[in-house]
CSV table of C-alpha atoms in Angstrom, one decimal:
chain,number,residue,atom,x,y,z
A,1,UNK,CA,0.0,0.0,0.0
A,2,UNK,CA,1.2,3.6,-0.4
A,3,UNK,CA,1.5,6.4,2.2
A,4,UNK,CA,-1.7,7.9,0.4
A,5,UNK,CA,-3.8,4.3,0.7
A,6,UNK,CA,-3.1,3.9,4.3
A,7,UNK,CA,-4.2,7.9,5.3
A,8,UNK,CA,-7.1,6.9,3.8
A,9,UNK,CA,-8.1,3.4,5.2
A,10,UNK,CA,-6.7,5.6,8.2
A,11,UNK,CA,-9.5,8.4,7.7
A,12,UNK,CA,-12.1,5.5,6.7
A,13,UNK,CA,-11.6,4.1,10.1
A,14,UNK,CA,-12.1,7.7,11.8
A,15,UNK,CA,-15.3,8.0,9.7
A,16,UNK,CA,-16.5,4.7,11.1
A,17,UNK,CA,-15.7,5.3,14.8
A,18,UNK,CA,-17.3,9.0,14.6
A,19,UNK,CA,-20.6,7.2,12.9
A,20,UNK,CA,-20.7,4.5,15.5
A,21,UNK,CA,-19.3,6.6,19.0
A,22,UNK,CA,-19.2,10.1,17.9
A,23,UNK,CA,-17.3,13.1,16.2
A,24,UNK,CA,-15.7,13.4,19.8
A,25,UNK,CA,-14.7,10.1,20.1
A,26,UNK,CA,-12.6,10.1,16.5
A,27,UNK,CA,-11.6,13.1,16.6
A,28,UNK,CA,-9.7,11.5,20.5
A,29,UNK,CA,-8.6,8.7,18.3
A,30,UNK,CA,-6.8,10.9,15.9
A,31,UNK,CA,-4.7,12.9,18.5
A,32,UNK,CA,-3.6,10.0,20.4
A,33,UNK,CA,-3.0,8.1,16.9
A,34,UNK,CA,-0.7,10.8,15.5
A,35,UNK,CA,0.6,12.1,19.0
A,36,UNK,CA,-1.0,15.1,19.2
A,37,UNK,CA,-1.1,16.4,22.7
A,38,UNK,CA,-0.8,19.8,25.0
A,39,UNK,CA,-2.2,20.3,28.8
A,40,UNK,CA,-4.3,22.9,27.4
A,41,UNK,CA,-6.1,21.5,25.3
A,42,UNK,CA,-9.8,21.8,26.4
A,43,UNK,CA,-11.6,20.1,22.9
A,44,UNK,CA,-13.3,20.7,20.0
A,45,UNK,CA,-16.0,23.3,19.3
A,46,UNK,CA,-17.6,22.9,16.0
A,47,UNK,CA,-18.5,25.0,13.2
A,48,UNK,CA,-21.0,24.4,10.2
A,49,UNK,CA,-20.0,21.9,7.4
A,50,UNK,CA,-17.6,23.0,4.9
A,51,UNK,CA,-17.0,22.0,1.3
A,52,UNK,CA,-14.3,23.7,0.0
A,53,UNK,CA,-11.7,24.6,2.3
A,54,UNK,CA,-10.7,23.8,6.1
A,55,UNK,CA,-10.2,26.4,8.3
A,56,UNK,CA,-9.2,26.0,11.7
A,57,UNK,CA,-8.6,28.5,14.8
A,58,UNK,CA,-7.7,27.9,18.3
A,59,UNK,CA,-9.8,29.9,20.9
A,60,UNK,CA,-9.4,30.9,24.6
A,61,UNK,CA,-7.3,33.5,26.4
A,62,UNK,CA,-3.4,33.7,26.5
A,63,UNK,CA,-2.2,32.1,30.1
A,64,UNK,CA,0.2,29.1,31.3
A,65,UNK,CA,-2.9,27.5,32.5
A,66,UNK,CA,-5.8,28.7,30.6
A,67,UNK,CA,-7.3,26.1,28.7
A,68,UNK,CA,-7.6,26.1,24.5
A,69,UNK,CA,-10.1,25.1,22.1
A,70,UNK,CA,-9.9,24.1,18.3
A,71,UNK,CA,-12.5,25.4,16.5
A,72,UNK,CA,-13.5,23.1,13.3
A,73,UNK,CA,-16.2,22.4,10.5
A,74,UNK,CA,-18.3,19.5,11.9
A,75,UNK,CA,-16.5,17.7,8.6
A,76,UNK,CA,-13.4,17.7,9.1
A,77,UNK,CA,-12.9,14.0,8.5
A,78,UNK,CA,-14.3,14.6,4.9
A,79,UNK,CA,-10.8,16.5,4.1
A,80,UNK,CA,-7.8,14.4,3.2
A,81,UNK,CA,-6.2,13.1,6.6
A,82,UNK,CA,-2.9,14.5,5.4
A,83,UNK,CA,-4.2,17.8,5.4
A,84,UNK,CA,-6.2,17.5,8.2
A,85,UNK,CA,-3.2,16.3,10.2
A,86,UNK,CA,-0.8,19.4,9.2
A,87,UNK,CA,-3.5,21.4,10.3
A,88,UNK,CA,-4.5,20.2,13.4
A,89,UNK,CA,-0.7,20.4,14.4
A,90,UNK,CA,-0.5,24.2,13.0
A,91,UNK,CA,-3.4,24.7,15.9
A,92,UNK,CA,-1.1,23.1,19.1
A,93,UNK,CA,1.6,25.3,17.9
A,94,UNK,CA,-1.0,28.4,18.6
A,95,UNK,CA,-2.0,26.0,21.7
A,96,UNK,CA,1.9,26.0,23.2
A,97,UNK,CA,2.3,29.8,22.2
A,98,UNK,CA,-0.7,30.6,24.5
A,99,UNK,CA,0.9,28.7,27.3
A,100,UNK,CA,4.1,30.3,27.1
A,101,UNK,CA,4.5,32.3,30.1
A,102,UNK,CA,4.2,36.3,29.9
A,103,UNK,CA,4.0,35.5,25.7
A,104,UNK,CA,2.8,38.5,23.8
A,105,UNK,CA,4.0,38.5,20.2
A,106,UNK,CA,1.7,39.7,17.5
A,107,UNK,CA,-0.5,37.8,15.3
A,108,UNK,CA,2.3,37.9,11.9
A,109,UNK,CA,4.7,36.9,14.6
A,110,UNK,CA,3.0,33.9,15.8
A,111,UNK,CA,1.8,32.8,13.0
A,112,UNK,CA,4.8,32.6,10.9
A,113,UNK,CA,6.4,30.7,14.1
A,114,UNK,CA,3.4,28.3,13.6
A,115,UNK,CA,3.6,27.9,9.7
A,116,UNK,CA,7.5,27.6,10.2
A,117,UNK,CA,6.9,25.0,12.6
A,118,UNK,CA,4.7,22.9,10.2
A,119,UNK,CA,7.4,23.1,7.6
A,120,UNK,CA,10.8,22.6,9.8
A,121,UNK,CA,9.8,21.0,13.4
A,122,UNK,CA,11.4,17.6,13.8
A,123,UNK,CA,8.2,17.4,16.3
A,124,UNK,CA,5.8,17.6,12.7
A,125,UNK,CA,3.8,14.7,12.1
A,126,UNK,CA,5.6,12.1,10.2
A,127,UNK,CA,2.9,11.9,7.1
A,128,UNK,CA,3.7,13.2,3.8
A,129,UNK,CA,2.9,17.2,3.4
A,130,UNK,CA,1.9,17.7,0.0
A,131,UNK,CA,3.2,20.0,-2.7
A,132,UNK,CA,0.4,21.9,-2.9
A,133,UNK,CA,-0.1,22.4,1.5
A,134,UNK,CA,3.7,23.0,1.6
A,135,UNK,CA,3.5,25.5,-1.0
A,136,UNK,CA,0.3,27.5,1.3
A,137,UNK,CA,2.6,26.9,4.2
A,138,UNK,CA,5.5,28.7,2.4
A,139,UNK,CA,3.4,31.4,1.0
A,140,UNK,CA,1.9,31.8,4.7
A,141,UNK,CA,5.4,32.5,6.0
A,142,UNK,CA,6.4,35.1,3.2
A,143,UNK,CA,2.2,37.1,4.2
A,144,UNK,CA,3.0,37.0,7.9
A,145,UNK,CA,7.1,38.1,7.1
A,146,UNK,CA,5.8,40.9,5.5
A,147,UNK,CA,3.2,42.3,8.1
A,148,UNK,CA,6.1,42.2,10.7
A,149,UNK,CA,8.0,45.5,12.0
A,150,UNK,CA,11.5,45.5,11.3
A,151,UNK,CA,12.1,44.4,14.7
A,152,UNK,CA,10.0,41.3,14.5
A,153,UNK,CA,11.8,40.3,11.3
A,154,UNK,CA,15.0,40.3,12.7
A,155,UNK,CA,14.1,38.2,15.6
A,156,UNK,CA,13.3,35.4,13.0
A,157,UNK,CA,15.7,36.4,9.9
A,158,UNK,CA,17.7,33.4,9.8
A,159,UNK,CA,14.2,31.0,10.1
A,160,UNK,CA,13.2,33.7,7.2
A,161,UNK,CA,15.9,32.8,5.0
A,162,UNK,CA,15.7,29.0,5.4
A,163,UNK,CA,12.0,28.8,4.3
A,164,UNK,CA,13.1,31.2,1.4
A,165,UNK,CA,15.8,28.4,0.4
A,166,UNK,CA,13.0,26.0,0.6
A,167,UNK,CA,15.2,23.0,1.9
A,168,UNK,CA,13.9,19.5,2.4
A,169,UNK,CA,10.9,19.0,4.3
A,170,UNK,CA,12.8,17.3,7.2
A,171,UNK,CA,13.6,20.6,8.2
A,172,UNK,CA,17.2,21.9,10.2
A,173,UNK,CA,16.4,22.0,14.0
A,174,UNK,CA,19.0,24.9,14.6
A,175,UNK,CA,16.7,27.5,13.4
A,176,UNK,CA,13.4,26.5,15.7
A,177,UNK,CA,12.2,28.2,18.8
């Protein structure tokens, strides 16, 4: 089987559990299954069904101990589990930012950090990332890169230039946070 059969017998599996237990109850089994994990994280809160894109957003208030919801369509298991995957780990990088002690950098700042991180982390699920989602990720650090002051973009120049050299997915662990 390839990578691509076995997300998808994967996904079928989390589309069986969430009919017979619960969206709840897959969604669990997905975490655990590709280690996705922070004390903060509260659960899920649902949105309506989408059909042509997946959007995700992490709620609740900054804090070392405040806890953190995911916001996501009540379909998210309809999406490729690849992409679903990358983007559920993009959301516990928001989820360890707002548990960083006194952490207060602005949305470009934190969201390049987060896009960076899907690209370069050695702690980024282990699951093929697409051309087309690594290209989104890329062109999501160059948008946030550019809405920084010249202050921000120095803290994160040398992260900046990496993702401009576009080097393998595998990423180089000396330029993460």
């Amino acid at each position: 089987m390839t990578s691509k059969e076995i997300l998808e017998d994967l996904r079928q599996s989390f589309l069986r559990e969430q009919k017979a237990l619960g969206i709840h109850t897959a969604l669990g089994s997905l975490l655990r299954t590709f280690e996705l994990s922070h004390p903060n994280f509260e659960g899920f809160i649902f949105r309506p069904a989408e059909t042509k894109s997946l959007v995700l957003t992490t709620e609740g208030k900054f804090g070392v101990d405040d806890k953190q919801q995911i916001r996501v369509p009540e379909n998210i298991l309809d999406f490729p589990l690849s992409y679903t995957i990358h983007l559920l780990f993009h959301e516990f990088i928001h989820i360890r930012q707002r548990a960083t002690p006194n952490f207060s950098a602005s949305r470009p700042l934190r969201e390049f950090e987060a896009y960076f991180a899907g690209l370069f982390s050695p702690n980024r699920p282990v699951i093929p990332l697409s051309e087309h989602l690594r290209e989104q990720f890329l062109a999501a650090i160059e948008k946030y890169y550019q809405q920084m002051t010249e202050e921000e973009k120095a803290t994160v120049q040398d992260k900046y230039d990496l993702a401009q050299k576009r080097w393998p997915e595998s990423g180089d662990p000396r330029f993460l946070t």
